[in-house]
Amino acid sequence: MKKFRPSNTISDTGYYSKCLRGISSGCRLCVKGRKLVLFVTGLCSRRCYYCPLSDQKKNKDVIFANERPVHSDKDLLIEAKISGARGASITGGDPLAVLGRTIHYIKILKKAFGKKFHIHLYAPPELITEKKLERLYKAGLDEIRFHPNLNNEKNWKNMKPAFKMGWDAGIEIPAIPGLEEENKKLINYVNGKIKFLNINELEISDTNANRLLEKGFVPKDRISYGVLGSERTAMRIMRYCRNMPFSVHYCTAKLKDAVQLANRIKLRAENAAEKFDIIMEEGLLLRGAIYLPELKPSFSYKKEISKISKARKAAALKQLQRVRKELILKYRIPENLIKIDPEKLRIVTALPIVEQIADDIKKEGLIAASVRQYPTFDQMEVELKFL
């Protein structure tokens, strides 16, 4: 075992974050964009005022693999493959609220991608028992990250059995200004037991903004979701840990957006892009699109599409199939360069093709557009221009 050498040096990681003695195995894959984000449930044993979950997920028993809703094991495995994942981050809610589901997903991911597919899990201590931890360990979980309640020490003891198992066990907490002493108390409790401490910059989201503002927290500047004073708090905690035998990583809001998400997007673009797509430098896809007049995109397009009846959707798809065949014949478009998008009810093809035929198809009542979008399952548009 490598001998621990105390270090007073807080280092830049190169990922807009700082560390003492390196970062955890899970984090190393995460910053490369190689972690599948597996959201197993929005149900939770806690009610944290700073919870950033969206209304779509919070307190709802829903499952997502990255941006893809999971309705079957196949959905999960497809997303893991297409995103180029080499590991998974299991999160919630509280994954222990659906323990059987969580264990099932660990097993099928390990079976599909091998033992080296690194899986870490986030868990509040409230629902933890030694038996549950043993089941997670036997299923193949590689790393567990506890998120203790600083104001409820009675549940801290639930973590103890995990520190004796063969996985990497650590703590992950938000850097909340004003709670330095409470954090120090927790750190003293786990000192000598954990392998790592992750400190996250406290972030403002659409769903927690009111609660955070009520408590006096404000953004640190106009372009960041990070809370003023959070980084200073994190630095003080890191200095407090400088002579302790575990690694410490301060993860910023910028890392999550500019590194983790950006790299994940680029990797997915390589696998998700159609032959006719242009992959842009940041991983976005540039393509041409053709819409039916009654389904012309608007500000509420995504919401309108989700409300379409099965019968109307079937009719729209039938009409799109007819239009596609006509375009292939009339303009001699190779069949592999023009497809129907059943999710957004449109025809997609190479942008130069749409630009060339735009004037003609507009005369027939069709809508031509150039689209710049994410390569994710939800295909979120960044820019849409009508031609």
mmCIF file with all atom_site columns, C-alpha atoms in Angstrom, residues 3 5 31 33 38 48 96 111 134 147 151 179 199 202 255 275 298 346 356 370 379:
data_model
loop_
_atom_site.group_PDB
_atom_site.id
_atom_site.type_symbol
_atom_site.label_atom_id
_atom_site.label_alt_id
_atom_site.label_comp_id
_atom_site.label_asym_id
_atom_site.label_entity_id
_atom_site.label_seq_id
_atom_site.pdbx_PDB_ins_code
_atom_site.Cartn_x
_atom_site.Cartn_y
_atom_site.Cartn_z
_atom_site.occupancy
_atom_site.B_iso_or_equiv
_atom_site.pdbx_formal_charge
_atom_site.auth_seq_id
_atom_site.auth_comp_id
_atom_site.auth_asym_id
_atom_site.auth_atom_id
_atom_site.pdbx_PDB_model_num
ATOM 1  C CA . LYS A 1 3   ? 2.440   5.328  2.154   1.00 0.00 ? 3   LYS A CA 1
ATOM 2  C CA . ARG A 1 5   ? 2.353   11.686 2.716   1.00 0.00 ? 5   ARG A CA 1
ATOM 3  C CA . VAL A 1 31  ? -14.488 14.500 -16.298 1.00 0.00 ? 31  VAL A CA 1
ATOM 4  C CA . GLY A 1 33  ? -17.434 12.298 -20.217 1.00 0.00 ? 33  GLY A CA 1
ATOM 5  C CA . LEU A 1 38  ? -28.317 6.670  -14.370 1.00 0.00 ? 38  LEU A CA 1
ATOM 6  C CA . CYS A 1 48  ? -32.926 19.038 1.072   1.00 0.00 ? 48  CYS A CA 1
ATOM 7  C CA . LEU A 1 96  ? -31.779 2.858  -1.876  1.00 0.00 ? 96  LEU A CA 1
ATOM 8  C CA . LYS A 1 111 ? -22.804 -8.345 -17.355 1.00 0.00 ? 111 LYS A CA 1
ATOM 9  C CA . GLU A 1 134 ? -23.631 -6.097 1.418   1.00 0.00 ? 134 GLU A CA 1
ATOM 10 C CA . HIS A 1 147 ? -24.395 12.428 1.406   1.00 0.00 ? 147 HIS A CA 1
ATOM 11 C CA . ASN A 1 151 ? -28.013 18.388 11.118  1.00 0.00 ? 151 ASN A CA 1
ATOM 12 C CA . LEU A 1 179 ? -21.805 25.474 7.724   1.00 0.00 ? 179 LEU A CA 1
ATOM 13 C CA . ILE A 1 199 ? -17.084 19.038 -2.197  1.00 0.00 ? 199 ILE A CA 1
ATOM 14 C CA . LEU A 1 202 ? -23.556 25.028 -4.260  1.00 0.00 ? 202 LEU A CA 1
ATOM 15 C CA . LEU A 1 255 ? -16.628 21.693 -14.459 1.00 0.00 ? 255 LEU A CA 1
ATOM 16 C CA . LYS A 1 275 ? -24.286 10.019 -42.115 1.00 0.00 ? 275 LYS A CA 1
ATOM 17 C CA . SER A 1 298 ? -42.759 26.993 -32.316 1.00 0.00 ? 298 SER A CA 1
ATOM 18 C CA . ARG A 1 346 ? -40.114 15.558 -39.141 1.00 0.00 ? 346 ARG A CA 1
ATOM 19 C CA . GLN A 1 356 ? -31.035 23.209 -52.458 1.00 0.00 ? 356 GLN A CA 1
ATOM 20 C CA . SER A 1 370 ? -31.551 24.270 -40.648 1.00 0.00 ? 370 SER A CA 1
ATOM 21 C CA . GLN A 1 379 ? -32.423 16.219 -29.398 1.00 0.00 ? 379 GLN A CA 1
#
